[in-house]
Structures are given as structure tokens and as C-alpha cells.
Amino acid sequence: MALEEKREKRPPVTPMMIEEEAALRNGSRGLPPGPWAEAVGPRPRTTERHIAVHKRLVLGFAVSILALLAVTMIAVLLSVRFEECGAAADGPPRAGGNGSLSGAARQPPGTGQPPGRPEEEKARGGEAAAAEEKQEEEEEEWQRRRELPPWARPRLPRHLRPLHYNLMLSAFMENFTFSGEVNVQLEVRNASRYIVLHAHRMHIEAVRVAEDKLAGGVRVARSFLYPQTQVFVVVLNRSLEVQRSYNLKIIYNALIENELLGFFRSSYVLHGERRFLGVTQFSPTHARKAFPCFDEPIYKATFKISIRHQATYLSLSNMPVETSVFEEDGWVTDHFSQTPLMSTYYLAWAVCNFTYRETVTKSGVVVRLYARPDAIRRGSGDYALNITRRLIEFYEDYFKVPYSLPKLDLLAVPKHPYAAMENWGLSVFVEQRILLDPSISSISYLLDVTMVIVHELCHQWFGDLVTPVWWEDVWLKEGFAHYFEFVGTDYLYPGWNMEKQRFLTDVLHEVMLLDGLASSHPVSQEVQQATDIDRVFDWIAYKKGAALIRMLANFMGHSVFQMGLQALKRVGKSVNIQEVMDQWTLQMGYPVITILGNETTDNVIVISQARFVYDSDAKPKDPALGDNSYLWQIPLTIAVGNTSHISSEAIIWVSNKSEHHRIPALEEASWLLGNINQTGYFRVNYDIRNWRLLINQLTRNHEVISVSNRAGLIDDAFNLARAGYLPQNIPLEIIRYLSEEMDFLPWHAASRALYPLDKLLDRMENYNIFNEYILRQVASMYLKLGWPTNNLNKSLVQASYQHEELRREVIMLACSFGNKHCHQQAATLISDWISSNRNRIPLNVRDIVYCTGVSLMDEDVWEFIWMKFHSTTAVSEKKILLEALTCSDDRNLLNRLLNLSLNSEVVLDQDAIDVIIHVARNPHGRDLAWKFFREKWKILNARYGEALFMNSKLISGVTEFLNTEEELRELKNFIKSYEEGAAASFSRAVETVEANVRWQRLYKEELFQWLRKSLTH
């Protein structure tokens, strides 16, 4: 359907890391920061115990994850919930009150405190003191009973259940405040005189409790906020009666904060004027900052939202607008349709003056994309809008479940803590992950935008329709959506082979870096209280979850997998899911399979398994458990090959620490290959003889081995060597064959695997030896492929995606390691841009050229890039210009940039983290970023501490390539000084730096000795 540009004259009738997928970019020696090596009631636990594996579980493994998904899909199809709260009310209940905004909710609250005369303030002060004294008395009584009072417990008490919220808001954008009135219909499950619900950082003006549908109220003895657990407590004069319904009415006001969570504000500049907008981010526990609510996923309810705002703005929420009431004073109130049953963290709204374009799916779903008017006018949202329509149709057909709401709005905002949030019916994206200008966007940028949209739309089925009771198994919905990033992109671009190839480098290889630490954790974690929730939203949940699901999908076959998702009633009834899945979801880490030839018996091999760890000296989380306690049931696919042929694969289920297996046709010159196409979540090691045979095969005829396994061999070899399982020369010998490799994936795997090794070496005196060796491996392919031509007038999505990405990868390696021709070409292109003021740099290598130019050329080039960063309005261009500034060799410029990064008017809050990390990637700035991080930690922690991923991403990015004893001491001393918050991230950081120091001590000289010898031959 043709797109229509519309100006919103009235509100239209119209979803743990995720995880941002932003690449961690290197900033040195012309290496662009982008494409090189992305960094990366509780049930009884059986985690990290010895799990006896029985043969009867072999087939059970194949259906286990599907059975988990079955529960989800059955719930979708039957409209039930994963809740302990019981069945939902039959009809949409109405909240008490007349449905109009109260006087308090209609007036701007100013500073957030209600006005009053001095005598009124004095009276209120006396009342507050008396209430506080009463609260202390009650808490002492609870202590005598050896119980925590209900407001001091980590979870909400279960005696009440919300059925429906009627929420009325007034947004005052001129002073960034809002007022609200919420009416909550409550069902009483157990008698109590306490109502405890979440509320945080707001001023409560009034509270009333009444029996639903009956006259008169229940007298409120007192009420108070309890910041320690972020709850609001209403103490009644009498207990609420079981199986009765009551209405809780709360009038309140709060600030539209200048931060990243709750109901917060953002801004942009249009025609020289700064404009503001308000938008929400409630996941996982921030709805309580916007309205008093039962802010746990188990408490699903329906919501009826009304938003009052100035007529110059429009408002959006999960549902379409039913009616709009215009007032004479230039205000308008939008009343939105009632939502389906949903958790608070998927609720959303926005107040902005954006414009939009729309399209409609075959099934009649209205899809709109809202963005800044200038972005809509340029067509920057058209790509996202078109693929969203196609993807909704794809998911409806794939799952055989229709999209459940009448509309889906995509909202592009300048400031947001994550790449996107899948709020039901109103998905919010940071501009860099949804707006795309075809004239200046690279294939890599298009791929980033595509995969974020694919992920968020998948959540409209897996996540929004059915929500977990609690946060322990968030890995399932996030892992599934992450896996479908590749399946959905394959639907849009069938020739790109995302699931079979790019998944390996972007997900499997990346998460194995993190999961190879002794401080890792299982995908399923216990979450006792709200402060633990951040731990479950990390790349282990997203990427390991996706890798486990992919392992199953490939083992079963994709057609069987798809059919299983459509109708899985039979599976869920007969499989003990927990028993089967303990090995993969409740054990941290992953196994390394070692295959050894048996010298005494022909055609027999020895297969052993052990937990893979980078630092064998690292202390395990549980000192009582050693790595020998881990055991998995592993679907090992295996094939035998020779110089011209490879056999069909066979599967061996490895259940014990060590097993003997007979392999037919295993001749003297034959080699073995395990984990065919890297569908399994484990590494494979071999005896040296087999490694030599594989290296020889790659050199003589690499195409006998599949492209996925060529990439897998490279990644396994580098990481096995880094952890000390292999001699240091083996991976460097493997990549010699790359001069003949014309497929993108092995080059991409090599580039990513070289990245951490490069960072371990880049501040050493002998670094030039390593640098020269890598340049020799790259040189011939660089000359063969050359540079792309300027393609401004060509289609953005080129048919030769693999070829263009290969060329980009090789140019990146050549420039980063100092190829003279590559440096000259980059400098020439930058100089031409400066002199002509016309940017003729090919789109797909712009970030490489920008970074190389800033690294090599003088300060004037840095200032030129800085100027362009400020003047461009294209978000994709702005992103790579900012990253290029971190590539400078000038420490004064790097320090200047670090200090500017904390100015929100210059660098957006979510981008400041990337600036600091990219400076840390630069060997000239690593110590500067580390010093800056320590000095500004209080500011950084205050800004990002509550946002999922952000603190952990920052801590990892700044510390992961520290590699000296002195830096390790500095890290440990810093942690002792700032013990509060981010404990898990700092624990991983210490282990990572200890592993770096250990590698330097044990293997550095071995590597350099081999390199010297190799370069002299």
C-alpha cells in the first residue's frame, strides 16, 4: 500500500541484553569502531550439581525446549496466563469514579508539591509526625512477631489482585510535570487491612477506598510511601473482606524526569527550535514511577488510559484513541480503548508533536511510524514501516496466530536506554535503530535496523500475549526473539543466510566469550527481589537462549520445529521439562568436547567432555563445586573427511565424562570434524594430529569443509588457545588459508577472533611482529577485492551482500593493521570531502574511512568530523561520525571528547557509554578512559545504574582489555572503594582482567617466538 504522509491534527485512532546490539568498536590505527568484534516464588534449584544422564532422556532433549514453548503457545491459543492469580474476570471491569479528571489531576503540580498556607503545612507536618510514629510502632510489633511487615518484603503480598486500572493523566510539557488519578479495581483473596502497591518518586495527594458498586467508603487510617521497597501503603480501619471487590483511588503528581526510565522527557531541534516530548520505559520495574500500580508481571489487568495535553501535542498509548475531548483553553483529552489483560511493564504512552506515515497489513492491522517531522518528510521511516507490514504478515502465517490488537505504532525517539522496547501496540525505538536514509546508510546499518525490528515484532507474539509469572525464565522469550532476528531477516532477504551463517559470529561466538567465564551464570536464575532483576537481562539470557533454541531447531529440522510451534498440546503433557533441561538452563557455561584418536585400537576414538573456562585458576561461584561437577547430554554431530570428500554426518549423544566410540572408514589420512555447521552450543578440540590434518585440508581445498565449519574451526582454535587448551600457533596457522577464502563468514569469524588477541598485544613493544603477520594474511585478498565505487545512486540493498560485506571486512583489517595503500586511500577520500564539501566516500566503508582519517591526519580533520557530527540530522551518519572521533591518536582530543560525553546537550545519554568504551578500545586512550571511568563513576552510576545492560556494558567495555598487574590492582582497589551496585559486572571484570594477566604471563612469549620464526621463513 502506498505510504501517506500526514500531520496529526488530532490524536489518531489508531512491544533481559535487550539488548542493545550496538557493536563495540575499536578506535585505533584506522580501525572503525563499528564492525570489528562486538564485545558482547523460586523453585528448588539443581544448578551446578552432578546430573546423572540416562539414555531415556535422549529424545527428551529434542522436545524439551519445544515443550517450554508449547506452554507459551497453548496459553496464546487458549487465552490463558502463566499466573497464580487465578482466572481473569469475564468482562472489562470499570473503575470507580466518574471517569473524568479530578481538579487536582487537571492542574499543573508545579514543583510536584501541592500549594498550601503556612498553618495548613504545619498541620500536615503534625499529622505526618504522628503517622510516622504509628508506623514505627507497627514495625516494632511485626518485629516482635518475627515477621517483616508487608511493605518491607521483597515481593508484594498476595492478598489482593488488580482487575482493572482507570488511569487519567495530565501532562504539562512546559514545566515537565504530570498529575494523575488512578482508580484500581481490586479483588480480595485474603482478608487484610493493608493495601500495598508500588509507587516511587511521586507525591501522593489523596487516597480513597470504597466497596465497588456500593455507597460509602472504607476509612483510611493512614497511608505512607516506603522508599526502601518502592511501595505505597494504605492502612485501613478494618480488613477488606474476602471475595469482595473494592476500588482504590489515588491522586498524585510527579516530574517528567530528564533521565531514561519511567515517564521521561527527550528533545530534538527543528528549524532551530528545541522541541520536547515525553515517553515511557517501564520494563522491568519502572511503571511505579509513572502511576501507583502492582508492578510485578504476575499481576495482569486491563487498562483504560486517558491523557490530557496541550492541543499542539498528540498522545499515543497501547490502544487506539476512542474519543478526543477538546477544551476551550487549548487542551485536549484523549481517551484510549481498553487494553487486553497485560502486565504493567508493557504499558506505554507518549506525548509528542511528531508526524507519521502509515500502512495496513492484509489482515487489516494499521501500522504507523511516528518520528520527528523532518525525518518523516525525508522518508527515513519508510523502510521500517514497509518491513514491519511484511513481518506481521510473516509471523501471522508462521505461528498461525493473528496479531491481537487493531494497530501497531512504531515510535522513533531521540533518547532511549535500549535499542527498542516491545510495548504491546506501541513499540518504542531509539532513532538509530529504526530511521534509515537510503542515500547515506550502509548495508551494516540496514542490517542493524532490520534485526531490531524483527526482534521487537516477534515479542508481539512471544512476550506480549503471554508473560511469565516472574523473571527467572526471561531467557525463553528473549532467546526466542533473538533467534528469530535471524529467521525473520532470512524471510526478508533469503540470500543472506543469516540463521545458518551470521548467527554463528554475531550470537554463538559472542556469547561463548561471556559464558566461558567462571563468573557466568545459568540462563535461568533465581530472582528473589526487584534488585536482582537486572541480572537476568543480559547476553546470557538473550544469546545463549537463542543458541539453545537454534540447537533444537536444527536438530529437529526447521519444518518440524515450525509445526511444533503451531500445535504443541501433545508434547507438553508427557515431558518432564525441568528434569531434561537442567543440564542446559540451570548449569552455567558450556562444554568443550575433546576428540582423541585411539592409538591401540583402529577406528575407535575417545570423546570426553569438560566445562570450558578461560582461566582455570578462577574461583568458581560455589567453592564446593569444581569444573568436574558439570555434565551435559550433548548431541555431537560428526563427519569423516579426506582431501576431496567429507562423509554425511552422524550423531553421537555424549552423556559421560569420557566415552569410546567406533567410527567406520577412519583411515590413516582421514580427519574428523565435530559439531557440523556449529549447531551445538559447545566447542570441539582435537589431538594435534587431527588439527594438522584439518589445517592441511583448508590449505589444499577448503571448500570440502562447509563455510559454517570453516568459521567454527577459526573461532574454536583462537579461543582454545587463549584458554590454554591448544598451542598458540595453531589458530595463526589456520588463518593462513584465508588468502584463498572468498566467503564472508570465515573472514568475519577471523576478524572477531583476532580482536581480543590484538587488544592483549597492542601496547607491547613487540606488537609490530603480530601486526606484520596479520598484514601478510590480508594483503593478497585486499588487492584482489579492491575498494567499492561510490554507490549513492544505487539500490541500498545490493544483490551481492556477501561480496560487499567480505570487501568491507578485508578493508577494515587492512586499514586497522596499517596497510599503506589502505591508509592512502582513506586519506585521499577524506581530503576530497573536506576540499569539495561533497561526501563521495562509498557508503559501506564510510565508518572505516572516517576512523582511519581521524587516526592518521591532523587535528583539523578531527574538528571537521566534529563539525559534521553537529550539523547532520541523519541518525546513521551522526552515529559513525561520533564513533570516528574516538579514533584519534591525540590524547588531548580524546580527553576533550570524554569530558564532552557527559553533556547531554552535546552527546545523547545512551551514546555517552559508547564514546567511553570506544576510547577504551583505542590503545592511545585506554588508560584515559579507565581513569575517566573511575573519576566519574558516581555520575555514571547515577545515570545508568537502573537501566538494564547499560552499567554492565560500560564496566565490561572499559575494563575487558586491561592486562597489566598494575591495572588489575587498580580495578580491585576501585571495587573496594565502591562496593555498592553492579557487583556481578565487577566480578566478571576482575575475572576477565585476571585471565588477561595470566595469558600474558603464560603464553605471550610462546606466541612471539612462533611469530618471529614464521616471519623469517
Short mmCIF file of C-alpha atoms in Angstrom, two decimals, residues 172-178 201 254-268 274-281 313 351 413-417 904-905 908-910:
data_model
loop_
_atom_site.label_atom_id
_atom_site.label_comp_id
_atom_site.label_asym_id
_atom_site.label_seq_id
_atom_site.Cartn_x
_atom_site.Cartn_y
_atom_site.Cartn_z
CA PHE A 172 2.42 19.67 31.48
CA MET A 173 5.25 19.84 28.99
CA GLU A 174 6.05 23.49 29.78
CA ASN A 175 7.39 22.59 33.23
CA PHE A 176 7.89 18.84 32.79
CA THR A 177 5.42 17.69 35.39
CA PHE A 178 2.35 15.49 35.27
CA ARG A 201 9.33 9.15 43.25
CA ALA A 254 5.37 13.72 39.70
CA LEU A 255 8.08 15.01 37.39
CA ILE A 256 8.60 14.08 33.76
CA GLU A 257 12.23 13.26 34.52
CA ASN A 258 15.28 14.12 32.46
CA GLU A 259 16.53 10.54 32.59
CA LEU A 260 15.90 7.24 30.80
CA LEU A 261 13.28 5.31 32.78
CA GLY A 262 9.69 5.73 33.94
CA PHE A 263 7.92 8.66 32.28
CA PHE A 264 10.82 10.75 31.00
CA ARG A 265 11.48 13.56 28.56
CA SER A 266 13.59 13.84 25.46
CA SER A 267 14.13 16.60 22.92
CA TYR A 268 15.19 17.41 19.38
CA ARG A 274 14.23 22.81 20.62
CA ARG A 275 11.12 20.69 20.99
CA PHE A 276 10.32 18.30 23.82
CA LEU A 277 8.46 15.04 24.13
CA GLY A 278 7.55 12.67 26.94
CA VAL A 279 7.76 8.89 26.59
CA THR A 280 7.71 5.87 28.90
CA GLN A 281 10.04 2.95 29.57
CA TYR A 313 0.85 17.83 21.05
CA VAL A 351 3.17 12.91 24.40
CA VAL A 413 12.64 8.79 19.87
CA PRO A 414 15.99 10.59 20.16
CA LYS A 415 16.75 9.31 23.67
CA HIS A 416 16.06 5.82 24.98
CA PRO A 417 18.02 3.43 27.22
CA SER A 904 23.52 15.66 27.35
CA GLU A 905 23.08 18.64 25.04
CA LEU A 908 22.79 11.81 23.94
CA ASP A 909 22.76 9.90 27.21
CA GLN A 910 22.70 6.47 25.58
#
